[in-house]
PDB file of C-alpha atoms in Angstrom:
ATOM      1  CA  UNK A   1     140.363  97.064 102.265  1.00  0.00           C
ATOM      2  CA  UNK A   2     143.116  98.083 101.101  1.00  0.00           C
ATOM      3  CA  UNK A   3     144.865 101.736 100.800  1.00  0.00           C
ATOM      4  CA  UNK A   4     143.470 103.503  97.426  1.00  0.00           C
ATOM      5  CA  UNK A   5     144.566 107.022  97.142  1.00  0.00           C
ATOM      6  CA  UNK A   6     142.071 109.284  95.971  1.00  0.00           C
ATOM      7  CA  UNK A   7     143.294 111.686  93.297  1.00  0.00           C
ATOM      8  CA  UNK A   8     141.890 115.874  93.635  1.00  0.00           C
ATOM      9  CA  UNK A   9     142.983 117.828  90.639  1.00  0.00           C
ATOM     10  CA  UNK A  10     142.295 121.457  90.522  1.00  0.00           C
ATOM     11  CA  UNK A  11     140.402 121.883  87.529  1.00  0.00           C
ATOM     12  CA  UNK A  12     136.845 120.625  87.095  1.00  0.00           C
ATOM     13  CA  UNK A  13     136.065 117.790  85.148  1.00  0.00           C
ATOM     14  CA  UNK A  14     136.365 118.328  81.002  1.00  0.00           C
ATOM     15  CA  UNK A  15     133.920 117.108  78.435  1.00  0.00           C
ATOM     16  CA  UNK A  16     135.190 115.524  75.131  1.00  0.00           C
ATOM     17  CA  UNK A  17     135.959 118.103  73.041  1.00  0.00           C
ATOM     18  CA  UNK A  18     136.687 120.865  75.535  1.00  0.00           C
ATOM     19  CA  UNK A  19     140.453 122.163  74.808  1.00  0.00           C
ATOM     20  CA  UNK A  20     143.085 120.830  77.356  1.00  0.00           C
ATOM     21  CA  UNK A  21     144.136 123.384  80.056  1.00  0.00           C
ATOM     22  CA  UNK A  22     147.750 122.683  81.855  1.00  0.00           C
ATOM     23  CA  UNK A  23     147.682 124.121  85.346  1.00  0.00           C
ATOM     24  CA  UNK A  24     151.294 125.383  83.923  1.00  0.00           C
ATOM     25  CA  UNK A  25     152.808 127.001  80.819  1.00  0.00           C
ATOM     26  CA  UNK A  26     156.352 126.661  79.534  1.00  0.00           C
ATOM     27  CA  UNK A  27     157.923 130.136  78.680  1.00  0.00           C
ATOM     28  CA  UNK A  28     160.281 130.258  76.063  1.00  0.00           C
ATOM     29  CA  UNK A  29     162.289 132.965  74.839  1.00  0.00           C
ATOM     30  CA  UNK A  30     160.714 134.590  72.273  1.00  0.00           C
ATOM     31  CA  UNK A  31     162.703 135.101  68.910  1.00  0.00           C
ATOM     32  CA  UNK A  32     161.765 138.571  66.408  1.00  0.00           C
ATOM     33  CA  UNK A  33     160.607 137.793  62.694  1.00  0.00           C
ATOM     34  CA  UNK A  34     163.235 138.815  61.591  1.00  0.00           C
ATOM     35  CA  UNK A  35     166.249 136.646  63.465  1.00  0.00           C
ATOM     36  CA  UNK A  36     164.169 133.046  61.532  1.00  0.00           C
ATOM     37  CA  UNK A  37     166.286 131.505  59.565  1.00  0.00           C
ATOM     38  CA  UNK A  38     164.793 131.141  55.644  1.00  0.00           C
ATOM     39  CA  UNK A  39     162.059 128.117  55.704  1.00  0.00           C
ATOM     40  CA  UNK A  40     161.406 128.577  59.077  1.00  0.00           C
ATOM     41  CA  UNK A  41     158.060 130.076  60.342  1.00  0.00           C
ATOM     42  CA  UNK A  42     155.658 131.055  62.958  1.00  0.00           C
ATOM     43  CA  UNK A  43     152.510 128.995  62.763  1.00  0.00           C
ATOM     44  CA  UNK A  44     149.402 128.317  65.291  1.00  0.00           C
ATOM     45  CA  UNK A  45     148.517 124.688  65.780  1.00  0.00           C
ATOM     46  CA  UNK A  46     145.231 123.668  66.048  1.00  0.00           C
ATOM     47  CA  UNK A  47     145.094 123.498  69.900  1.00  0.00           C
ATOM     48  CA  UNK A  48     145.686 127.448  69.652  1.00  0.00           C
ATOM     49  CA  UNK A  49     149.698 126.872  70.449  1.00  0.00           C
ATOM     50  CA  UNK A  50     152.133 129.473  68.287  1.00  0.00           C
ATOM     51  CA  UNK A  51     155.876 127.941  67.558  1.00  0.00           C
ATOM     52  CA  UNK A  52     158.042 127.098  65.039  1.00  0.00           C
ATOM     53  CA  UNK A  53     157.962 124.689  61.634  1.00  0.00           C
ATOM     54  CA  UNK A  54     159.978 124.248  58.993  1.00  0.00           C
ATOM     55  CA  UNK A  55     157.230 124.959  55.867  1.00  0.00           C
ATOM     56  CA  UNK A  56     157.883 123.712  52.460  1.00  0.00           C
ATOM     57  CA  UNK A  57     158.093 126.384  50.005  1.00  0.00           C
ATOM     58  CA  UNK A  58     155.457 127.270  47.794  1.00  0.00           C
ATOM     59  CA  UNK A  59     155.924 126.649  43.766  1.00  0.00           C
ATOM     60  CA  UNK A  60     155.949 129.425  41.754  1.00  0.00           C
ATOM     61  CA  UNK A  61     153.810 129.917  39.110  1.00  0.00           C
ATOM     62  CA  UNK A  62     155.424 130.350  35.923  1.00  0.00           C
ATOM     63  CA  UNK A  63     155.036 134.139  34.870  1.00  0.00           C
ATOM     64  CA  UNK A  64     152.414 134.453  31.652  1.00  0.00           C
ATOM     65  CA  UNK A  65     154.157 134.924  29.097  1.00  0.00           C
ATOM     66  CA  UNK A  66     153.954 138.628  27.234  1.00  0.00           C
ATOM     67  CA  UNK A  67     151.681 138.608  25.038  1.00  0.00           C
ATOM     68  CA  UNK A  68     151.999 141.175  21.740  1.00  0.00           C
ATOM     69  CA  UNK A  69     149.837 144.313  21.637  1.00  0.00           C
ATOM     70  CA  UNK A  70     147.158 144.750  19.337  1.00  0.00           C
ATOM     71  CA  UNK A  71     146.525 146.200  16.055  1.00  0.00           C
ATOM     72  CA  UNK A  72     143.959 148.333  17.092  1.00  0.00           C
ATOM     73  CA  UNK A  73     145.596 149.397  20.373  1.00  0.00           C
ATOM     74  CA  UNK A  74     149.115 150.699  18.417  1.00  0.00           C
ATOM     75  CA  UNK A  75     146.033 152.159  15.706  1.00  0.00           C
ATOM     76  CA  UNK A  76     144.738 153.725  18.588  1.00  0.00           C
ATOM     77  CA  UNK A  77     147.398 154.976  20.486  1.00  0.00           C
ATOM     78  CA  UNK A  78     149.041 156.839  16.971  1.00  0.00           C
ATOM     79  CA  UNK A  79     145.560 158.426  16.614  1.00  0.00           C
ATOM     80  CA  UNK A  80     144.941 160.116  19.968  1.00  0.00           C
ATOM     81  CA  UNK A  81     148.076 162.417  19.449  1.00  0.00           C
ATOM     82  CA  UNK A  82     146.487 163.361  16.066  1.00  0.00           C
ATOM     83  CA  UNK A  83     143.132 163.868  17.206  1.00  0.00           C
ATOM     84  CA  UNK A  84     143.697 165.823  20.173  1.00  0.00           C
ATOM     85  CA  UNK A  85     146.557 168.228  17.938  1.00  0.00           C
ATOM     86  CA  UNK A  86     143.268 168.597  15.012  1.00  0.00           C
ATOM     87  CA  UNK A  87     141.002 169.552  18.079  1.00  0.00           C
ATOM     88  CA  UNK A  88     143.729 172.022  19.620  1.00  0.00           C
ATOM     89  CA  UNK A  89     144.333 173.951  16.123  1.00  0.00           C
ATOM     90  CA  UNK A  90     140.355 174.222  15.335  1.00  0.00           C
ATOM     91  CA  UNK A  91     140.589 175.568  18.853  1.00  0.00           C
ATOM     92  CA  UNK A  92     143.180 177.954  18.229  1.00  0.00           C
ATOM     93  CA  UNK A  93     141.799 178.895  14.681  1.00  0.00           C
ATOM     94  CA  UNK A  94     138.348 179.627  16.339  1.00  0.00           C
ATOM     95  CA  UNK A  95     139.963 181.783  19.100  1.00  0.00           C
ATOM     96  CA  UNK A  96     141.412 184.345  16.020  1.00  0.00           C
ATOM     97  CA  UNK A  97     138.347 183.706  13.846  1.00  0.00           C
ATOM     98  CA  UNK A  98     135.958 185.102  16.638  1.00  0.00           C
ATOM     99  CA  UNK A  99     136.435 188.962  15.950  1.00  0.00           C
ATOM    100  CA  UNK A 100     135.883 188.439  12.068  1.00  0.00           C
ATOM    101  CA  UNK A 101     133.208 185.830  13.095  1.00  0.00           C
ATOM    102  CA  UNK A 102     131.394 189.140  15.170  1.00  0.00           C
ATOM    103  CA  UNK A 103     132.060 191.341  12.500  1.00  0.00           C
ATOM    104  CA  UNK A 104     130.705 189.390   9.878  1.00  0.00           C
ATOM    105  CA  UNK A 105     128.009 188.496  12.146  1.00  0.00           C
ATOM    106  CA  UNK A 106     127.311 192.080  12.148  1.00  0.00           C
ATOM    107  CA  UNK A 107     127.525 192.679   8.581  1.00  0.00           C
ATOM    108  CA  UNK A 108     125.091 190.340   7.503  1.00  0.00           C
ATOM    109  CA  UNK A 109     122.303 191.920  10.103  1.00  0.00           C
ATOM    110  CA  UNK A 110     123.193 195.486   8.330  1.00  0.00           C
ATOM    111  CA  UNK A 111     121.924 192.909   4.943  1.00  0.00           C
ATOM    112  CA  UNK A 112     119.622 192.022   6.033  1.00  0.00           C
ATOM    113  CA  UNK A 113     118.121 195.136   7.467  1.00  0.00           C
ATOM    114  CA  UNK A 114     119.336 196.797   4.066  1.00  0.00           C
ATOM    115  CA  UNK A 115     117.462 193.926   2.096  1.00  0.00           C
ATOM    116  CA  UNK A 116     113.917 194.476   4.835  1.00  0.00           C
ATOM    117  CA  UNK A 117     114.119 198.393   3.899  1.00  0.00           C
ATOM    118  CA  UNK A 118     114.101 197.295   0.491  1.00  0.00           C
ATOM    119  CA  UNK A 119     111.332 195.612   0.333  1.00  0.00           C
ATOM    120  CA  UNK A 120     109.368 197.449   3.036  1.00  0.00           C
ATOM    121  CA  UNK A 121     110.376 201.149   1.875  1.00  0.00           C
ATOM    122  CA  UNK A 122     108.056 201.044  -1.814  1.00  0.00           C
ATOM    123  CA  UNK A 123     105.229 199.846   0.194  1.00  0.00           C
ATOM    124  CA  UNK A 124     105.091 202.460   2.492  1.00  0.00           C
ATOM    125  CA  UNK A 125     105.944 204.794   0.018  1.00  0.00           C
ATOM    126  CA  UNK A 126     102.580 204.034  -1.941  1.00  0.00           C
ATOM    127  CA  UNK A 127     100.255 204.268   0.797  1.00  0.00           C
ATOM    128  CA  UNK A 128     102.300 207.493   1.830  1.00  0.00           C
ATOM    129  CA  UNK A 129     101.228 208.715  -1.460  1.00  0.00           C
ATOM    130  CA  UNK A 130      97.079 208.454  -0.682  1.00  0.00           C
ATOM    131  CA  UNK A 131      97.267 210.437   2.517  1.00  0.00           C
ATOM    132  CA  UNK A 132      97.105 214.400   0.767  1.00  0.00           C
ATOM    133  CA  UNK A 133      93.211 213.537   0.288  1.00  0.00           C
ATOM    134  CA  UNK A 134      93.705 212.843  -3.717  1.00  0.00           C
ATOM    135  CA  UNK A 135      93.530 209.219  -3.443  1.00  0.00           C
ATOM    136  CA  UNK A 136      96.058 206.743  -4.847  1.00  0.00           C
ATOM    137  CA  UNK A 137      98.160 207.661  -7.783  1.00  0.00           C
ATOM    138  CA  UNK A 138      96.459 205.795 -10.884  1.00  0.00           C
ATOM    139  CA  UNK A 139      98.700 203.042 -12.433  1.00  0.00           C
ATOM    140  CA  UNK A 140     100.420 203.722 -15.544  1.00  0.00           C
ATOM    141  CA  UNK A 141     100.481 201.073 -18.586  1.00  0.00           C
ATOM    142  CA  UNK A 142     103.777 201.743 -21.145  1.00  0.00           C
ATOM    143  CA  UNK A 143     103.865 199.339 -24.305  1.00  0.00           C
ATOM    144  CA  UNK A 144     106.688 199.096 -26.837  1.00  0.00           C
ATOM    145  CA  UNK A 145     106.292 197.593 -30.072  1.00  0.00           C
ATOM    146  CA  UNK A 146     110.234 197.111 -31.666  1.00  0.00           C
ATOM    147  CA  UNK A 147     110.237 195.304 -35.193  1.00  0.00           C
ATOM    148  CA  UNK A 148     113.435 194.233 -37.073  1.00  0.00           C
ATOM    149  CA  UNK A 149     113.819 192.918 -40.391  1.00  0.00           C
ATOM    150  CA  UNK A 150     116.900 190.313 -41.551  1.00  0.00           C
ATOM    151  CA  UNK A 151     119.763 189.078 -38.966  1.00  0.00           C
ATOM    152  CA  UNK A 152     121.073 192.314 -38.882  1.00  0.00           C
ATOM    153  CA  UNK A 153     118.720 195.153 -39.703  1.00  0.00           C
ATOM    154  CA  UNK A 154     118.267 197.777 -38.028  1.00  0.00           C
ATOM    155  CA  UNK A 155     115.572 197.777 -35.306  1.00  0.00           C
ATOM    156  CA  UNK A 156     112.628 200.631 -34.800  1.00  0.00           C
ATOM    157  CA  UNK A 157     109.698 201.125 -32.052  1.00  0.00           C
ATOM    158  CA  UNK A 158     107.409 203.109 -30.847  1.00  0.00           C
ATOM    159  CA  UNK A 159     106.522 203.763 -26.655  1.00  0.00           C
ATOM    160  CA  UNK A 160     103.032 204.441 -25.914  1.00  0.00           C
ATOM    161  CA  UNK A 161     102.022 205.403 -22.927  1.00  0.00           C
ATOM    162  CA  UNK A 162      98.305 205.672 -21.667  1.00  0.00           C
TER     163      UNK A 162
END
């Protein structure tokens, strides 16, 4: 028979599929970000391995082009100003309105109690009038009879009372 050598390796046997392990890296200097020369990057192979590529550079998109604004947008923007000056004046006007705003406030109660008193005071007054014992006054009838004679005679009457 003749000599065969029999090979040992130090790492178990791998299945297909399992990642290569080498007993044995390489170090290399590593470089900073920022020493790469322009089109050169850092990228990670598949196998997990980080080094350096030259990439392609990307395309630019074109920039959109601008596009003009709106009708209702410059409407918009002119109105706001105008809006919000109209709401600040009513503001203001209300803040030196409010004392005349209490007083007539005030005023029209005093009417209005002035108007109730009115109505209110005659009504009292006649059943004020029934409480000496006599009973209510009796009601009084007054007629007039005026004649005149022609456009512009002279008018007469008589008042009766009863």
């Amino acid at each position: 028979m003749p000599y065969e050598p029999t090979i040992q390796s130090a790492t178990p046997a791998t299945r297909y599929g399992d990642p290569i392990v080498y007993p044995t890296a390489i170090q290399q200097p590593a470089m900073l970000p920022t020493e790469l020369p322009p089109g050169v990057e850092m990228v990670t192979l598949p196998g997990g391995y980080r080094t350096l590529a030259y990439t392609q550079p990307q395309p630019h998109a074109p920039a959109p082009a601008a596009q003009p604004v709106p009708a209702w947008a410059k409407t918009t923007a002119l109105l706001a100003p105008t809006v919000g000056g109209g709401i600040a004046a009513a503001g203001f006007g209300i803040s030196y309105a409010a004392p005349g705003l209490i007083a007539m406030t005030e005023a029209l109660w005093a009417a209005i109690a002035l108007i109730a008193v009115g109505v209110i005071a005659p009504i009292l007054l006649r059943t004020g009038r029934g409480a000496g014992g006599r009973g209510a006054a009796p009601a009084q009838h007054v007629t007039q009879n005026i004649t005149a004679s022609g456009m512009f005679g002279r008018a007469t009457g008589t008042i009766n009372q009863h």
